[in-house]
């Protein structure tokens, strides 16, 4: 049974140190969240799993870590300055700010047809039901900043942006990576990092925030590659990867983005959706994007290239000093590689993982317990070492020594801040796969009890075999 709604996870996340509302001492900051001691471990484990899977386990992908603030021209030629907009609508009555493309409409409509429906007062504000809405206007979502100590606010030469996607840092480094690593197309470049979007309607906990983290990979192929098939292949790879993180397949679904909703760079995009809103009665409203896989053509490499020309032969980019084309030694042909881009969010993956891991179980006293059945590879803590009697120095000493001996091979903690029942419950709720209990008998037989989070079954294991035993079971 996954979490019944996001709110269940919000409360667990705060209570147990995964995610806190940001800037709480000043009343918070709309839709900003801070990751606590367990949240940072979970995020790191998701990112490490992804990096291992996409960079280490394949032979055709390199990693980079590019700057968050890039030359403004990157965003001019990528098309983000001109087109990275959300259509903004205001309710004149309750002053709620809305996204035109997310409004509930009386008939199916997009673009200027939505404006017509608003003008005809046929669209209601979801907050107060008023039909007095402003017409949609374009709002650029990139955060602006100014560079340099002397820069004044409106100096256009000092204008810069916080990146709204990590992808552009990859495109502008395509040739650097390809030459330095002596790569031949096809190959990919992966990056994990923060991105920033001034979202009109952020919300739903860590699902839509203005600062978030992406795991993106640009896979460069020949222009005549079977692009659409490659999109499907990456969709399949990712479905398997998400399932390997413990996400149930019936909570995953595909969405083929309709042509009129494609981003300016995309010829085809398939979104992998997760059931973030199981409580909603209408099934289609239960789903939200977890990640997208796009066929970006050669749009980005051509846009950033000094020699690329349009149909009339005019240079696309008079500012670029580099040509990002690729010379194929085998065919002696020069071309701009095409790109398949799987783009996933760290925070949305973490939320899906938490929701899917959530479960409840009743103990033999009839008390309800929360168990976070996280995949062991993602669990923030792998083993908790618990002394049965905290007033017995020999037991405490042995438990602390076991914790220290395990730490080099797996993340372990020592806890004696409650009775054993409470300690078990706390570890179950944060997803720790194993509790190791040191008792009076341990002093005699040099053995401890290993309790399984999901079954609550216990095994007696010799201290000398403990590290190997836990490592093997964590791999199961
Ligand atoms: N380079 C392509 C790109 O950025 P996107 O669909 O806009 O594509 C990719 O973003 C992923 O980044 C999304 O599927 C989502 O997981 C994550 N993401 C995007 N905007 C987000 C936001 N405001 N808050 C949290 N995650 C976000």
Coordinates of C-alpha atoms and ligand atoms in Angstrom, one line a residue:
X1 CA 0.0 0.0 0.0
X2 CA 1.7 3.2 -1.1
X3 CA 1.1 6.5 0.8
X4 CA -2.6 7.6 0.5
X5 CA -1.5 11.2 -0.4
X6 CA 1.5 13.6 -0.5
X7 CA 0.4 15.1 2.8
X8 CA 1.2 11.8 4.6
X9 CA 4.8 12.1 3.3
X10 CA 5.1 15.8 4.2
X11 CA 4.3 15.0 7.8
X12 CA 6.5 11.9 8.0
X13 CA 9.3 13.8 6.2
X14 CA 9.3 16.7 8.7
X15 CA 8.8 14.5 11.8
X16 CA 11.7 12.2 10.9
X17 CA 14.2 14.6 9.4
X18 CA 13.9 14.0 5.7
X19 CA 12.5 17.4 4.5
X20 CA 11.8 20.6 6.4
X21 CA 9.9 23.7 5.1
X22 CA 12.6 26.2 4.3
X23 CA 13.2 29.5 6.2
X24 CA 10.6 28.4 8.8
X25 CA 11.9 30.8 11.4
X26 CA 10.8 33.7 9.2
X27 CA 7.4 32.2 8.3
X28 CA 8.8 30.1 5.4
X29 CA 9.3 30.8 1.8
X30 CA 6.7 29.6 -0.6
X31 CA 7.5 26.1 -2.0
X32 CA 11.1 26.0 -0.8
X33 CA 12.3 23.0 1.1
X34 CA 15.4 22.0 3.0
X35 CA 16.6 18.4 3.1
X36 CA 17.4 17.2 6.6
X37 CA 19.9 14.5 7.8
X38 CA 18.0 11.6 6.3
X39 CA 16.7 13.5 3.2
X40 CA 20.3 14.5 2.1
X41 CA 21.3 10.8 2.4
X42 CA 18.3 9.7 0.4
X43 CA 18.9 12.3 -2.3
X44 CA 22.6 11.3 -2.4
X45 CA 21.7 7.6 -2.7
X46 CA 19.3 8.3 -5.6
X47 CA 22.0 10.4 -7.4
X48 CA 24.7 7.8 -6.8
X49 CA 22.4 5.0 -8.1
X50 CA 21.7 7.1 -11.2
X51 CA 25.4 7.9 -11.8
X52 CA 26.5 4.3 -11.3
X53 CA 23.8 3.1 -13.6
X54 CA 24.2 5.7 -16.4
X55 CA 28.0 6.4 -16.3
X56 CA 29.8 3.5 -14.7
X57 CA 27.7 0.5 -15.9
X58 CA 27.7 1.7 -19.6
X59 CA 30.7 2.3 -21.8
X60 CA 29.2 5.1 -23.9
X61 CA 28.5 7.9 -21.4
X62 CA 30.8 10.5 -19.8
X63 CA 29.9 12.9 -16.9
X64 CA 30.3 16.6 -16.6
X65 CA 29.5 19.3 -14.0
X66 CA 29.0 22.7 -15.7
X67 CA 28.4 26.1 -14.2
X68 CA 25.0 27.2 -13.1
X69 CA 25.5 30.7 -14.4
X70 CA 26.5 30.6 -18.1
X71 CA 27.1 33.3 -20.7
X72 CA 23.7 35.0 -21.4
X73 CA 24.1 34.2 -25.1
X74 CA 23.7 30.5 -24.2
X75 CA 20.1 31.2 -23.3
X76 CA 19.6 33.5 -26.2
X77 CA 20.6 30.9 -28.8
X78 CA 19.0 28.0 -26.9
X79 CA 15.7 29.7 -27.4
X80 CA 15.0 30.1 -23.7
X81 CA 15.0 33.9 -23.7
X82 CA 12.4 34.0 -26.4
X83 CA 10.3 31.0 -25.5
X84 CA 10.8 29.7 -22.0
X85 CA 7.4 31.1 -20.9
X86 CA 4.5 30.1 -18.8
X87 CA 1.1 31.6 -19.8
X88 CA 0.1 33.6 -16.7
X89 CA -3.5 34.5 -15.7
X90 CA -4.6 36.4 -12.7
X91 CA -8.0 36.2 -10.9
X92 CA -9.1 39.8 -10.4
X93 CA -11.3 38.8 -7.5
X94 CA -9.2 36.6 -5.2
X95 CA -5.8 37.7 -6.8
X96 CA -4.8 34.1 -7.3
X97 CA -2.1 33.6 -9.9
X98 CA -2.8 30.8 -12.3
X99 CA -1.3 29.0 -15.3
X100 CA -3.5 29.2 -18.4
X101 CA -2.5 25.8 -19.5
X102 CA -3.6 24.2 -16.2
X103 CA -7.1 25.8 -16.1
X104 CA -10.1 23.6 -16.2
X105 CA -11.8 24.5 -19.5
X106 CA -15.4 23.9 -20.6
X107 CA -14.2 22.6 -24.0
X108 CA -10.8 21.3 -25.1
X109 CA -8.6 24.3 -26.1
X110 CA -5.0 25.6 -26.3
X111 CA -3.2 28.9 -27.0
X112 CA -5.4 31.7 -28.2
X113 CA -8.6 29.6 -27.9
X114 CA -8.0 29.6 -24.1
X115 CA -7.8 33.4 -24.3
X116 CA -11.1 33.5 -26.1
X117 CA -12.8 31.3 -23.5
X118 CA -11.5 33.6 -20.7
X119 CA -12.8 36.7 -22.6
X120 CA -16.2 35.0 -22.9
X121 CA -16.1 34.4 -19.1
X122 CA -16.4 30.7 -19.6
X123 CA -13.4 29.8 -17.4
X124 CA -13.6 29.8 -13.6
X125 CA -10.9 30.5 -11.1
X126 CA -10.3 27.2 -9.3
X127 CA -9.9 29.1 -6.0
X128 CA -13.0 31.3 -5.8
X129 CA -15.0 30.3 -9.0
X130 CA -14.9 33.9 -10.3
X131 CA -14.9 34.2 -14.1
X132 CA -13.2 37.6 -13.9
X133 CA -9.8 36.5 -15.1
X134 CA -7.1 38.4 -17.0
X135 CA -6.1 37.2 -20.4
X136 CA -3.0 35.0 -20.5
X137 CA 0.3 36.8 -20.8
X138 CA 3.8 35.3 -21.3
X139 CA 6.0 35.2 -18.3
X140 CA 9.6 34.1 -18.7
X141 CA 10.6 31.6 -16.0
X142 CA 14.3 32.2 -15.9
X143 CA 15.6 33.8 -12.8
X144 CA 17.6 36.9 -13.6
X145 CA 20.7 38.1 -11.8
X146 CA 23.5 40.6 -12.5
X147 CA 27.2 39.9 -12.7
X148 CA 30.0 41.9 -11.1
X149 CA 30.2 44.3 -8.2
X150 CA 29.7 47.5 -10.3
X151 CA 26.6 46.1 -12.1
X152 CA 23.4 48.1 -11.7
X153 CA 20.1 46.3 -11.8
X154 CA 19.1 47.2 -15.4
X155 CA 22.6 47.0 -17.0
X156 CA 21.9 44.7 -20.0
X157 CA 25.6 43.8 -20.3
X158 CA 25.6 42.4 -16.7
X159 CA 22.4 40.4 -17.1
X160 CA 22.7 36.7 -16.5
X161 CA 20.4 33.9 -15.6
X162 CA 20.3 30.9 -13.2
X163 CA 20.1 27.9 -15.5
X164 CA 16.6 26.5 -16.0
X165 CA 18.0 23.2 -17.2
X166 CA 21.4 21.5 -16.9
X167 CA 21.2 20.4 -20.6
X168 CA 22.7 23.6 -22.1
X169 CA 25.9 23.1 -20.0
X170 CA 26.3 19.8 -21.8
X171 CA 25.6 21.1 -25.3
X172 CA 28.2 23.8 -25.1
X173 CA 30.8 21.3 -23.9
X174 CA 30.0 18.7 -26.5
X175 CA 33.2 19.2 -28.5
X176 CA 35.4 19.6 -25.3
X177 CA 34.2 16.2 -24.0
X178 CA 34.2 14.5 -27.4
X179 CA 37.8 15.6 -28.1
X180 CA 39.2 15.2 -24.6
X181 CA 37.8 11.7 -24.2
X182 CA 38.3 10.7 -27.9
X183 CA 34.7 9.7 -28.2
X184 CA 32.9 8.6 -31.4
X185 CA 29.2 9.2 -32.0
X186 CA 27.0 7.6 -30.6
X187 CA 27.9 8.6 -27.0
X188 CA 26.3 10.5 -24.2
X189 CA 27.1 13.1 -21.6
X190 CA 25.4 13.1 -18.2
X191 CA 25.1 15.7 -15.6
X192 CA 23.5 16.1 -12.1
X193 CA 22.8 19.6 -10.8
X194 CA 20.5 22.3 -9.6
X195 CA 18.2 24.1 -11.9
X196 CA 16.0 27.1 -11.3
X197 CA 12.6 28.2 -12.7
X198 CA 10.4 31.0 -11.5
X199 CA 7.4 28.8 -11.6
X200 CA 4.0 30.6 -11.6
X201 CA 2.3 27.9 -9.5
X202 CA 4.8 25.9 -7.5
X203 CA 3.4 23.5 -5.0
X204 CA 2.7 20.0 -3.9
X205 CA 5.7 19.7 -1.6
X206 CA 8.9 18.9 -3.5
X207 CA 7.0 18.1 -6.8
X208 CA 7.1 21.6 -8.2
X209 CA 9.6 24.0 -6.7
X210 CA 11.6 27.0 -8.0
X211 CA 14.9 25.4 -7.1
X212 CA 15.3 21.7 -7.9
X213 CA 17.8 19.2 -9.0
X214 CA 18.0 17.4 -12.4
X215 CA 19.7 14.3 -13.6
X216 CA 20.0 14.8 -17.4
X217 CA 21.8 12.9 -20.2
X218 CA 22.2 14.0 -23.8
X219 CA 22.8 11.1 -26.1
X220 CA 24.4 12.1 -29.4
X221 CA 23.6 10.0 -32.4
X222 CA 24.0 10.2 -36.2
X223 CA 21.4 12.3 -38.1
X224 CA 20.1 9.1 -39.8
X225 CA 19.8 7.1 -36.5
X226 CA 16.3 5.7 -35.7
X227 CA 15.5 8.5 -33.4
X228 CA 11.9 7.7 -32.5
X229 CA 12.9 4.1 -31.7
X230 CA 15.7 5.4 -29.5
X231 CA 13.2 7.4 -27.5
X232 CA 11.2 4.2 -26.9
X233 CA 14.4 2.4 -25.9
X234 CA 15.3 5.0 -23.3
X235 CA 11.7 5.0 -22.0
X236 CA 12.1 1.2 -21.4
X237 CA 15.5 1.6 -19.7
X238 CA 14.1 4.2 -17.4
X239 CA 11.0 2.2 -16.5
X240 CA 13.3 -0.6 -15.5
X241 CA 15.5 1.7 -13.5
X242 CA 12.5 3.2 -11.6
X243 CA 11.3 -0.3 -10.8
X244 CA 14.7 -1.2 -9.6
X245 CA 14.4 1.7 -7.1
X246 CA 11.3 0.0 -5.7
X247 CA 8.6 1.9 -7.6
X248 CA 5.6 -0.3 -8.5
X249 CA 4.9 -0.5 -12.2
X250 CA 1.2 0.2 -11.7
X251 CA 2.2 3.6 -10.3
X252 CA 4.0 4.4 -13.5
X253 CA 2.4 5.4 -16.8
X254 CA 3.6 6.8 -20.2
X255 CA 2.3 10.0 -21.7
X256 CA 3.0 10.9 -25.3
X257 CA 3.2 14.7 -25.3
X258 CA 0.9 16.1 -28.1
X259 CA 2.6 18.0 -30.9
X260 CA 1.2 21.4 -29.8
X261 CA 2.5 21.0 -26.3
X262 CA 6.1 20.0 -27.3
X263 CA 9.0 22.3 -26.0
X264 CA 10.5 24.5 -28.8
X265 CA 13.4 22.1 -29.2
X266 CA 11.5 18.8 -29.3
X267 CA 10.2 16.7 -32.2
X268 CA 8.9 14.0 -29.8
X269 CA 8.6 13.7 -26.0
X270 CA 7.4 10.8 -23.9
X271 CA 6.8 11.6 -20.3
X272 CA 7.0 8.9 -17.6
X273 CA 4.3 9.8 -15.1
X274 CA 3.9 8.8 -11.5
X275 CA 0.7 8.5 -9.5
X276 CA 1.4 11.3 -7.1
X277 CA -2.3 12.0 -6.3
X278 CA -3.9 8.5 -5.7
X279 CA -6.6 10.2 -3.6
X280 CA -8.1 12.0 -6.6
X281 CA -11.3 10.3 -7.7
X282 CA -10.7 11.1 -11.4
X283 CA -8.0 8.7 -12.6
X284 CA -6.4 11.0 -15.2
X285 CA -5.8 13.7 -12.5
X286 CA -3.8 11.2 -10.4
X287 CA -0.7 11.5 -12.6
X288 CA 2.1 14.0 -12.8
X289 CA 5.4 14.0 -14.8
X290 CA 8.2 12.2 -13.1
X291 CA 10.6 12.7 -16.1
X292 CA 10.6 13.2 -19.8
X293 CA 12.5 11.6 -22.7
X294 CA 12.8 14.0 -25.7
X295 CA 14.1 13.8 -29.2
X296 CA 15.8 17.3 -29.5
X297 CA 17.1 16.8 -33.0
X298 CA 20.3 18.7 -33.8
X299 CA 18.5 21.9 -32.6
X300 CA 20.9 22.8 -29.8
X301 CA 24.2 21.9 -31.4
X302 CA 23.3 23.8 -34.5
X303 CA 22.0 26.8 -32.5
X304 CA 25.3 27.2 -30.6
X305 CA 27.5 26.7 -33.7
X306 CA 29.4 29.4 -35.6
X307 CA 29.1 27.8 -39.0
X308 CA 25.5 26.5 -39.0
X309 CA 23.2 28.2 -41.5
X310 CA 19.5 28.4 -42.1
X311 CA 17.6 27.5 -45.3
X312 CA 18.6 30.8 -46.9
X313 CA 22.2 30.3 -46.0
X314 CA 22.3 32.9 -43.3
X315 CA 24.4 32.2 -40.2
X316 CA 22.3 31.0 -37.3
X317 CA 24.7 32.3 -34.7
X318 CA 27.0 35.2 -35.4
X319 CA 28.2 35.3 -31.8
X320 CA 29.6 31.8 -31.4
X321 CA 33.3 31.2 -31.9
X322 CA 33.0 27.4 -32.2
X323 CA 31.5 25.0 -34.6
X324 CA 30.0 22.1 -32.7
X325 CA 29.8 19.7 -35.7
X326 CA 31.3 16.3 -35.6
X327 CA 33.6 14.6 -38.2
X328 CA 32.9 10.9 -38.8
X329 CA 36.2 9.3 -39.8
X330 CA 34.5 6.2 -41.1
X331 CA 32.2 7.9 -43.6
X332 CA 34.3 11.1 -44.0
X333 CA 31.2 13.1 -43.3
X334 CA 30.7 16.2 -41.1
X335 CA 27.4 16.6 -39.3
X336 CA 25.6 18.0 -36.3
X337 CA 24.7 15.0 -34.1
X338 CA 21.1 14.5 -33.1
X339 CA 20.1 14.2 -29.5
X340 CA 17.9 11.9 -27.4
X341 CA 17.5 13.4 -23.9
X342 CA 16.2 11.6 -20.9
X343 CA 15.7 14.3 -18.2
X344 CA 14.7 13.3 -14.7
X345 CA 14.2 15.2 -11.5
X346 CA 16.0 14.2 -8.3
X347 CA 13.3 15.6 -6.1
X348 CA 10.4 14.0 -8.0
X349 CA 12.2 10.7 -7.9
X350 CA 12.7 11.0 -4.2
X351 CA 9.0 11.8 -3.7
X352 CA 7.9 8.9 -5.8
X353 CA 10.3 6.6 -3.9
X354 CA 9.0 7.8 -0.6
X355 CA 5.3 7.5 -1.6
X356 CA 5.8 4.0 -3.0
X357 CA 7.8 2.8 0.1
X358 CA 5.2 3.9 2.6
X359 CA 3.3 1.1 4.3
X360 CA 1.4 0.5 7.5
X361 CA 1.4 -2.6 9.7
X362 CA -0.4 -3.5 12.9
X363 CA 1.8 -5.1 15.7
X364 CA 0.6 -7.8 18.1
X365 CA -0.6 -5.2 20.5
X366 CA -2.9 -3.8 17.9
X367 CA -0.8 -0.6 17.3
X368 CA -0.4 0.7 13.8
X369 CA 3.2 1.1 12.7
X370 CA 4.5 3.0 9.7
X371 CA 7.2 1.1 7.7
X372 CA 9.1 2.8 5.0
X373 CA 10.0 -0.1 2.7
X374 CA 12.8 1.7 0.9
X375 CA 15.0 -0.3 -1.4
X376 CA 18.1 -1.1 0.8
X377 CA 20.3 0.7 -1.7
X378 CA 18.4 3.9 -1.1
X379 CA 17.8 3.6 2.6
X380 CA 19.5 6.6 4.4
X381 CA 20.7 4.2 7.2
X382 CA 21.5 0.6 6.5
X383 CA 21.8 -0.7 10.1
X384 CA 20.9 0.7 13.5
X385 CA 22.8 -0.8 16.5
X386 CA 20.6 -0.8 19.6
X387 CA 21.7 -1.8 23.1
X388 CA 18.9 -3.7 25.0
X389 CA 20.0 -2.1 28.3
X390 CA 21.5 1.4 28.2
X391 CA 22.4 1.3 31.8
X392 CA 24.8 -1.7 31.3
X393 CA 28.2 -0.2 30.3
X394 CA 29.4 -3.6 28.8
X395 CA 26.4 -3.8 26.5
X396 CA 26.6 -0.1 25.5
X397 CA 30.4 -0.5 24.9
X398 CA 29.9 -3.5 22.7
X399 CA 27.1 -1.9 20.7
X400 CA 29.2 1.3 20.1
X401 CA 32.2 -0.9 19.1
X402 CA 30.0 -2.8 16.6
X403 CA 28.7 0.5 15.1
X404 CA 32.3 1.8 14.7
X405 CA 33.4 -1.5 13.0
X406 CA 30.5 -1.4 10.5
X407 CA 30.8 2.2 9.6
X408 CA 33.6 1.8 7.0
X409 CA 31.5 -0.7 5.0
X410 CA 28.0 0.6 5.5
X411 CA 26.1 3.5 7.0
X412 CA 25.3 2.6 10.6
X413 CA 24.0 4.5 13.6
X414 CA 23.9 3.8 17.4
X415 CA 20.7 4.7 19.3
X416 CA 19.8 4.2 22.9
X417 CA 17.3 7.0 23.3
X418 CA 14.3 4.8 24.1
X419 CA 13.0 1.3 24.9
X420 CA 13.7 -1.3 22.3
X421 CA 10.1 -1.3 20.9
X422 CA 10.3 2.5 20.3
X423 CA 13.7 2.2 18.8
X424 CA 12.5 -0.5 16.3
X425 CA 9.4 1.6 15.4
X426 CA 11.6 4.7 14.7
X427 CA 14.0 2.7 12.5
X428 CA 11.0 1.1 10.6
X429 CA 9.5 4.6 10.0
X430 CA 12.8 5.9 8.4
X431 CA 13.3 2.7 6.3
X432 CA 16.4 1.2 8.0
X433 CA 16.5 -2.4 6.6
X434 CA 18.2 -3.9 9.7
X435 CA 18.3 -3.4 13.5
X436 CA 21.1 -5.1 15.3
X437 CA 20.3 -5.6 19.0
X438 CA 23.1 -6.2 21.6
X439 CA 21.7 -8.0 24.7
X440 CA 23.0 -9.7 27.9
X441 CA 23.5 -12.9 26.0
X442 CA 25.8 -11.1 23.5
X443 CA 28.4 -10.6 26.3
X444 CA 28.5 -14.4 26.6
X445 CA 28.2 -15.7 23.1
X446 CA 29.6 -12.8 21.0
X447 CA 26.4 -12.8 18.9
X448 CA 23.7 -10.3 18.2
X449 CA 20.1 -10.3 17.0
X450 CA 19.5 -9.0 13.4
X451 CA 15.9 -7.9 12.9
X452 CA 14.5 -7.5 9.4
X453 CA 12.4 -4.3 8.8
X454 CA 9.8 -5.8 6.5
X455 CA 9.2 -9.2 8.2
X456 CA 10.2 -8.3 11.7
X457 CA 11.9 -11.7 11.8
X458 CA 15.1 -12.1 13.9
X459 CA 18.3 -14.0 13.3
X460 CA 21.2 -14.6 15.7
X461 CA 24.5 -13.7 14.1
X462 CA 28.1 -13.9 15.4
X463 CA 29.6 -10.5 15.7
X464 CA 32.6 -11.6 13.5
X465 CA 30.2 -12.5 10.7
X466 CA 28.0 -9.4 11.0
X467 CA 29.5 -7.1 8.4
X468 CA 29.5 -9.8 5.7
X469 CA 26.0 -11.0 6.7
X470 CA 24.5 -7.4 6.4
X471 CA 26.4 -6.7 3.2
X472 CA 25.0 -9.8 1.6
X473 CA 21.5 -9.2 2.7
X474 CA 21.6 -5.5 1.5
X475 CA 22.3 -6.9 -2.0
X476 CA 19.2 -9.1 -2.0
Ligands
LIG1 N1 16.3 19.6 -20.4 C1 14.9 19.2 -20.5 C2 14.1 19.5 -19.3 O1 14.5 20.3 -18.5 P1 11.7 19.3 -18.2 O2 10.7 18.3 -18.5 O3 11.4 20.7 -18.2 O4 12.9 19.0 -19.3 C3 12.9 17.6 -16.6 O5 12.4 18.9 -16.9 C4 12.6 17.1 -15.3 O6 13.0 18.0 -14.3 C5 11.1 17.0 -15.0 O7 10.5 15.8 -15.5 C6 11.0 17.0 -13.5 O8 11.4 15.7 -13.0 C7 12.1 18.0 -13.2 N2 11.5 19.3 -12.9 C8 11.2 20.2 -13.9 N3 10.7 21.4 -13.3 C9 10.7 21.1 -12.0 C10 10.2 21.9 -10.8 N4 9.8 23.1 -11.0 N5 10.3 21.3 -9.6 C11 10.8 20.0 -9.5 N6 11.2 19.3 -10.5 C12 11.2 19.8 -11.7

